[in-house]
């Protein structure tokens, strides 16, 4: 992406809380539990519940994304049209590669 942006947000250590606060402001009940993978190893599981719907993810940001997807697409969120698949394929084809300094890497 190029040009000037008024807001730039990347997932980082300071975005999980605001994502959970946004869900709470939308009326979701937010919970956190841990799944034990092995003794001493745990994986976070965040859930958001509202109106008989349950969303679950590994981070607050992912959880907010799932809720936003459902709020936009509804109960048929999985359904993809040919137009959507075509748009997604074009997005993947047009993707750029950047180095750690943000410079575009040209493999050609």
Short mmCIF file of N, CA and C in Angstrom, two decimals:
data_model
loop_
_atom_site.label_atom_id
_atom_site.label_comp_id
_atom_site.label_asym_id
_atom_site.label_seq_id
_atom_site.Cartn_x
_atom_site.Cartn_y
_atom_site.Cartn_z
N UNK A 1 0.85 -1.18 0.00
CA UNK A 1 0.00 0.00 0.00
C UNK A 1 0.89 1.23 0.00
N UNK A 2 0.51 2.17 -0.77
CA UNK A 2 1.29 3.40 -0.80
C UNK A 2 0.39 4.58 -0.49
N UNK A 3 1.00 5.71 -0.29
CA UNK A 3 0.24 6.91 -0.02
C UNK A 3 0.15 7.19 1.47
N UNK A 4 -0.50 8.28 1.77
CA UNK A 4 -0.65 8.69 3.16
C UNK A 4 -1.92 8.08 3.75
N UNK A 5 -1.82 7.63 4.98
CA UNK A 5 -2.96 7.03 5.65
C UNK A 5 -3.21 7.78 6.95
N UNK A 6 -4.46 8.05 7.24
CA UNK A 6 -4.80 8.74 8.48
C UNK A 6 -4.68 7.83 9.69
N UNK A 7 -4.93 6.54 9.50
CA UNK A 7 -4.83 5.57 10.58
C UNK A 7 -4.08 4.35 10.06
N UNK A 8 -3.16 3.87 10.85
CA UNK A 8 -2.45 2.63 10.52
C UNK A 8 -2.48 1.76 11.77
N UNK A 9 -3.09 0.58 11.64
CA UNK A 9 -3.18 -0.35 12.77
C UNK A 9 -2.67 -1.70 12.31
N UNK A 10 -1.74 -2.26 13.06
CA UNK A 10 -1.25 -3.61 12.84
C UNK A 10 -1.48 -4.40 14.12
N UNK A 11 -1.70 -5.67 13.99
CA UNK A 11 -1.83 -6.51 15.18
C UNK A 11 -0.51 -6.43 15.94
N UNK A 12 -0.61 -6.08 17.21
CA UNK A 12 0.57 -5.94 18.06
C UNK A 12 0.12 -6.14 19.50
N UNK A 13 1.04 -5.99 20.42
CA UNK A 13 0.73 -6.20 21.82
C UNK A 13 -0.32 -5.25 22.38
N UNK A 14 -0.60 -4.17 21.68
CA UNK A 14 -1.57 -3.19 22.18
C UNK A 14 -2.91 -3.23 21.46
N UNK A 15 -3.19 -4.26 20.65
CA UNK A 15 -4.46 -4.31 19.92
C UNK A 15 -5.45 -5.33 20.47
N UNK A 16 -4.98 -6.30 21.25
CA UNK A 16 -5.88 -7.34 21.77
C UNK A 16 -6.94 -6.79 22.70
N UNK A 17 -6.53 -5.96 23.65
CA UNK A 17 -7.49 -5.37 24.59
C UNK A 17 -8.55 -4.55 23.89
N UNK A 18 -8.17 -3.59 23.03
CA UNK A 18 -9.19 -2.80 22.33
C UNK A 18 -10.14 -3.66 21.48
N UNK A 19 -9.64 -4.76 20.91
CA UNK A 19 -10.51 -5.65 20.14
C UNK A 19 -11.57 -6.27 21.06
N UNK A 20 -11.15 -6.70 22.24
CA UNK A 20 -12.10 -7.28 23.20
C UNK A 20 -13.07 -6.23 23.73
N UNK A 21 -12.55 -5.00 23.97
CA UNK A 21 -13.43 -3.92 24.44
C UNK A 21 -14.48 -3.59 23.38
N UNK A 22 -14.09 -3.64 22.09
CA UNK A 22 -15.03 -3.37 21.00
C UNK A 22 -16.14 -4.42 20.99
N UNK A 23 -15.78 -5.67 21.20
CA UNK A 23 -16.79 -6.73 21.25
C UNK A 23 -17.76 -6.51 22.40
N UNK A 24 -17.21 -6.14 23.55
CA UNK A 24 -18.06 -5.88 24.72
C UNK A 24 -19.00 -4.70 24.43
N UNK A 25 -18.49 -3.66 23.78
CA UNK A 25 -19.32 -2.49 23.44
C UNK A 25 -20.43 -2.87 22.46
N UNK A 26 -20.20 -3.91 21.66
CA UNK A 26 -21.22 -4.38 20.71
C UNK A 26 -22.25 -5.28 21.39
N UNK A 27 -22.08 -5.52 22.68
CA UNK A 27 -23.05 -6.32 23.41
C UNK A 27 -22.71 -7.79 23.54
N UNK A 28 -21.51 -8.18 23.17
CA UNK A 28 -21.10 -9.57 23.30
C UNK A 28 -20.57 -9.84 24.70
N UNK A 29 -20.85 -11.04 25.21
CA UNK A 29 -20.21 -11.49 26.44
C UNK A 29 -18.90 -12.13 26.03
N UNK A 30 -17.82 -11.64 26.57
CA UNK A 30 -16.49 -12.11 26.19
C UNK A 30 -15.93 -12.94 27.33
N UNK A 31 -15.39 -14.10 26.97
CA UNK A 31 -14.78 -14.98 27.96
C UNK A 31 -13.43 -15.46 27.47
N UNK A 32 -12.60 -15.84 28.41
CA UNK A 32 -11.28 -16.39 28.10
C UNK A 32 -11.11 -17.68 28.89
N UNK A 33 -10.69 -18.72 28.21
CA UNK A 33 -10.33 -19.97 28.88
C UNK A 33 -9.03 -20.45 28.25
N UNK A 34 -8.43 -21.43 28.87
CA UNK A 34 -7.18 -21.99 28.35
C UNK A 34 -7.37 -23.47 28.11
N UNK A 35 -6.87 -23.93 26.99
CA UNK A 35 -6.88 -25.34 26.66
C UNK A 35 -5.49 -25.88 26.98
N UNK A 36 -5.44 -26.97 27.71
CA UNK A 36 -4.15 -27.56 28.04
C UNK A 36 -3.72 -28.48 26.91
N UNK A 37 -2.63 -28.10 26.24
CA UNK A 37 -2.09 -28.92 25.16
C UNK A 37 -1.33 -30.10 25.73
N UNK A 38 -0.43 -29.80 26.62
CA UNK A 38 0.38 -30.78 27.35
C UNK A 38 0.58 -30.21 28.74
N UNK A 39 1.02 -31.00 29.68
CA UNK A 39 1.28 -30.44 31.01
C UNK A 39 2.20 -29.22 30.92
N UNK A 40 1.73 -28.10 31.43
CA UNK A 40 2.50 -26.87 31.42
C UNK A 40 2.39 -26.05 30.14
N UNK A 41 1.67 -26.54 29.12
CA UNK A 41 1.49 -25.81 27.87
C UNK A 41 0.01 -25.54 27.65
N UNK A 42 -0.31 -24.26 27.47
CA UNK A 42 -1.70 -23.85 27.35
C UNK A 42 -1.90 -22.96 26.13
N UNK A 43 -3.07 -23.06 25.54
CA UNK A 43 -3.46 -22.22 24.41
C UNK A 43 -4.70 -21.43 24.81
N UNK A 44 -4.65 -20.12 24.58
CA UNK A 44 -5.79 -19.27 24.90
C UNK A 44 -6.95 -19.54 23.95
N UNK A 45 -8.15 -19.49 24.48
CA UNK A 45 -9.35 -19.57 23.66
C UNK A 45 -10.30 -18.47 24.11
N UNK A 46 -10.47 -17.47 23.25
CA UNK A 46 -11.39 -16.37 23.52
C UNK A 46 -12.73 -16.71 22.89
N UNK A 47 -13.81 -16.41 23.60
CA UNK A 47 -15.14 -16.62 23.04
C UNK A 47 -15.97 -15.35 23.20
N UNK A 48 -16.85 -15.14 22.24
CA UNK A 48 -17.82 -14.04 22.28
C UNK A 48 -19.18 -14.67 22.08
N UNK A 49 -20.13 -14.33 22.96
CA UNK A 49 -21.46 -14.91 22.91
C UNK A 49 -22.50 -13.80 22.87
N UNK A 50 -23.51 -14.00 22.01
CA UNK A 50 -24.61 -13.04 21.93
C UNK A 50 -25.74 -13.67 21.13
N UNK A 51 -26.93 -13.54 21.61
CA UNK A 51 -28.13 -13.99 20.90
C UNK A 51 -28.02 -15.44 20.40
N UNK A 52 -27.49 -16.32 21.25
CA UNK A 52 -27.40 -17.73 20.88
C UNK A 52 -26.31 -18.06 19.88
N UNK A 53 -25.42 -17.12 19.65
CA UNK A 53 -24.30 -17.35 18.73
C UNK A 53 -23.00 -17.34 19.51
N UNK A 54 -22.09 -18.23 19.18
CA UNK A 54 -20.81 -18.34 19.86
C UNK A 54 -19.69 -18.27 18.82
N UNK A 55 -18.75 -17.39 19.07
CA UNK A 55 -17.58 -17.23 18.22
C UNK A 55 -16.36 -17.57 19.06
N UNK A 56 -15.37 -18.22 18.47
CA UNK A 56 -14.21 -18.67 19.22
C UNK A 56 -12.95 -18.45 18.40
N UNK A 57 -11.88 -17.97 19.05
CA UNK A 57 -10.62 -17.71 18.35
C UNK A 57 -9.47 -17.71 19.34
N UNK A 58 -8.26 -17.70 18.81
CA UNK A 58 -7.06 -17.74 19.63
C UNK A 58 -6.60 -16.38 20.13
N UNK A 59 -7.09 -15.29 19.53
CA UNK A 59 -6.73 -13.95 19.97
C UNK A 59 -7.95 -13.04 19.93
N UNK A 60 -7.87 -11.93 20.65
CA UNK A 60 -8.96 -10.96 20.62
C UNK A 60 -9.17 -10.39 19.23
N UNK A 61 -8.08 -10.15 18.52
CA UNK A 61 -8.17 -9.59 17.16
C UNK A 61 -8.87 -10.57 16.22
N UNK A 62 -8.51 -11.84 16.31
CA UNK A 62 -9.16 -12.86 15.48
C UNK A 62 -10.64 -12.95 15.81
N UNK A 63 -10.94 -12.89 17.09
CA UNK A 63 -12.33 -12.99 17.54
C UNK A 63 -13.17 -11.84 16.97
N UNK A 64 -12.64 -10.63 17.06
CA UNK A 64 -13.34 -9.47 16.50
C UNK A 64 -13.52 -9.64 15.00
N UNK A 65 -12.52 -10.18 14.32
CA UNK A 65 -12.63 -10.40 12.89
C UNK A 65 -13.72 -11.39 12.53
N UNK A 66 -13.84 -12.47 13.30
CA UNK A 66 -14.91 -13.45 13.04
C UNK A 66 -16.28 -12.83 13.24
N UNK A 67 -16.42 -12.05 14.32
CA UNK A 67 -17.70 -11.39 14.58
C UNK A 67 -18.02 -10.41 13.46
N UNK A 68 -17.04 -9.63 13.03
CA UNK A 68 -17.26 -8.67 11.94
C UNK A 68 -17.65 -9.39 10.66
N UNK A 69 -17.00 -10.53 10.38
CA UNK A 69 -17.35 -11.31 9.19
C UNK A 69 -18.80 -11.76 9.27
N UNK A 70 -19.20 -12.30 10.42
CA UNK A 70 -20.57 -12.78 10.56
C UNK A 70 -21.56 -11.61 10.49
N UNK A 71 -21.24 -10.49 11.14
CA UNK A 71 -22.15 -9.34 11.11
C UNK A 71 -22.34 -8.82 9.68
N UNK A 72 -21.31 -8.98 8.85
CA UNK A 72 -21.40 -8.53 7.46
C UNK A 72 -22.08 -9.57 6.57
N UNK A 73 -21.75 -10.85 6.78
CA UNK A 73 -22.22 -11.90 5.88
C UNK A 73 -23.40 -12.71 6.40
N UNK A 74 -23.64 -12.68 7.69
CA UNK A 74 -24.76 -13.41 8.26
C UNK A 74 -24.49 -14.89 8.39
N UNK A 75 -25.58 -15.65 8.60
CA UNK A 75 -25.44 -17.08 8.85
C UNK A 75 -24.90 -17.85 7.64
N UNK A 76 -24.96 -17.27 6.46
CA UNK A 76 -24.40 -17.91 5.27
C UNK A 76 -22.99 -17.38 4.99
N UNK A 77 -22.24 -17.15 6.04
CA UNK A 77 -20.91 -16.56 5.91
C UNK A 77 -19.97 -17.40 5.05
N UNK A 78 -20.17 -18.72 5.01
CA UNK A 78 -19.28 -19.61 4.24
C UNK A 78 -19.47 -19.47 2.74
N UNK A 79 -20.66 -19.15 2.34
CA UNK A 79 -21.00 -19.15 0.93
C UNK A 79 -20.13 -18.16 0.17
N UNK A 80 -19.47 -18.65 -0.86
CA UNK A 80 -18.66 -17.78 -1.71
C UNK A 80 -19.17 -17.83 -3.14
N UNK A 81 -19.39 -16.67 -3.71
CA UNK A 81 -19.84 -16.61 -5.10
C UNK A 81 -18.63 -16.72 -6.02
N UNK A 82 -18.90 -16.95 -7.29
CA UNK A 82 -17.81 -16.98 -8.27
C UNK A 82 -17.08 -15.64 -8.27
N UNK A 83 -17.84 -14.55 -8.14
CA UNK A 83 -17.23 -13.21 -8.11
C UNK A 83 -16.28 -13.08 -6.91
N UNK A 84 -16.71 -13.57 -5.74
CA UNK A 84 -15.85 -13.51 -4.55
C UNK A 84 -14.59 -14.34 -4.74
N UNK A 85 -14.75 -15.54 -5.27
CA UNK A 85 -13.58 -16.40 -5.50
C UNK A 85 -12.62 -15.75 -6.49
N UNK A 86 -13.17 -15.16 -7.52
CA UNK A 86 -12.36 -14.50 -8.52
C UNK A 86 -11.62 -13.30 -7.92
N UNK A 87 -12.31 -12.52 -7.10
CA UNK A 87 -11.68 -11.38 -6.43
C UNK A 87 -10.56 -11.86 -5.51
N UNK A 88 -10.82 -12.92 -4.75
CA UNK A 88 -9.81 -13.45 -3.83
C UNK A 88 -8.59 -13.95 -4.60
N UNK A 89 -8.81 -14.65 -5.71
CA UNK A 89 -7.70 -15.13 -6.54
C UNK A 89 -6.88 -13.96 -7.07
N UNK A 90 -7.55 -12.90 -7.52
CA UNK A 90 -6.85 -11.71 -8.03
C UNK A 90 -6.05 -11.04 -6.92
N UNK A 91 -6.60 -10.99 -5.71
CA UNK A 91 -5.89 -10.41 -4.58
C UNK A 91 -4.61 -11.18 -4.31
N UNK A 92 -4.68 -12.51 -4.32
CA UNK A 92 -3.51 -13.35 -4.08
C UNK A 92 -2.46 -13.13 -5.17
N UNK A 93 -2.90 -13.04 -6.41
CA UNK A 93 -1.99 -12.84 -7.54
C UNK A 93 -1.28 -11.49 -7.48
N UNK A 94 -1.98 -10.46 -6.99
CA UNK A 94 -1.43 -9.10 -6.97
C UNK A 94 -0.61 -8.81 -5.71
N UNK A 95 -0.52 -9.75 -4.81
CA UNK A 95 0.18 -9.53 -3.54
C UNK A 95 1.65 -9.19 -3.78
N UNK A 96 2.16 -8.26 -2.99
CA UNK A 96 3.56 -7.89 -3.07
C UNK A 96 4.33 -8.52 -1.91
N UNK A 97 5.63 -8.63 -2.08
CA UNK A 97 6.52 -9.13 -1.03
C UNK A 97 7.38 -7.97 -0.57
N UNK A 98 7.50 -7.81 0.75
CA UNK A 98 8.29 -6.72 1.33
C UNK A 98 9.38 -7.31 2.22
N UNK A 99 10.51 -6.61 2.29
CA UNK A 99 11.54 -7.02 3.24
C UNK A 99 11.23 -6.40 4.60
N UNK A 100 12.04 -6.67 5.58
CA UNK A 100 11.79 -6.19 6.94
C UNK A 100 11.79 -4.67 7.05
N UNK A 101 12.38 -3.98 6.07
CA UNK A 101 12.42 -2.52 6.08
C UNK A 101 11.25 -1.91 5.33
N UNK A 102 10.37 -2.76 4.78
CA UNK A 102 9.21 -2.26 4.05
C UNK A 102 9.43 -2.06 2.56
N UNK A 103 10.61 -2.41 2.06
CA UNK A 103 10.89 -2.26 0.64
C UNK A 103 10.28 -3.43 -0.14
N UNK A 104 9.75 -3.12 -1.30
CA UNK A 104 9.18 -4.17 -2.15
C UNK A 104 10.33 -5.01 -2.70
N UNK A 105 10.15 -6.33 -2.58
CA UNK A 105 11.12 -7.27 -3.11
C UNK A 105 10.64 -7.70 -4.49
N UNK A 106 11.47 -7.48 -5.49
CA UNK A 106 11.11 -7.83 -6.86
C UNK A 106 11.86 -9.09 -7.25
N UNK A 107 11.14 -10.20 -7.39
CA UNK A 107 11.77 -11.49 -7.72
C UNK A 107 11.95 -11.70 -9.21
N UNK A 108 11.52 -10.74 -10.02
CA UNK A 108 11.61 -10.95 -11.47
C UNK A 108 12.99 -10.70 -12.03
#
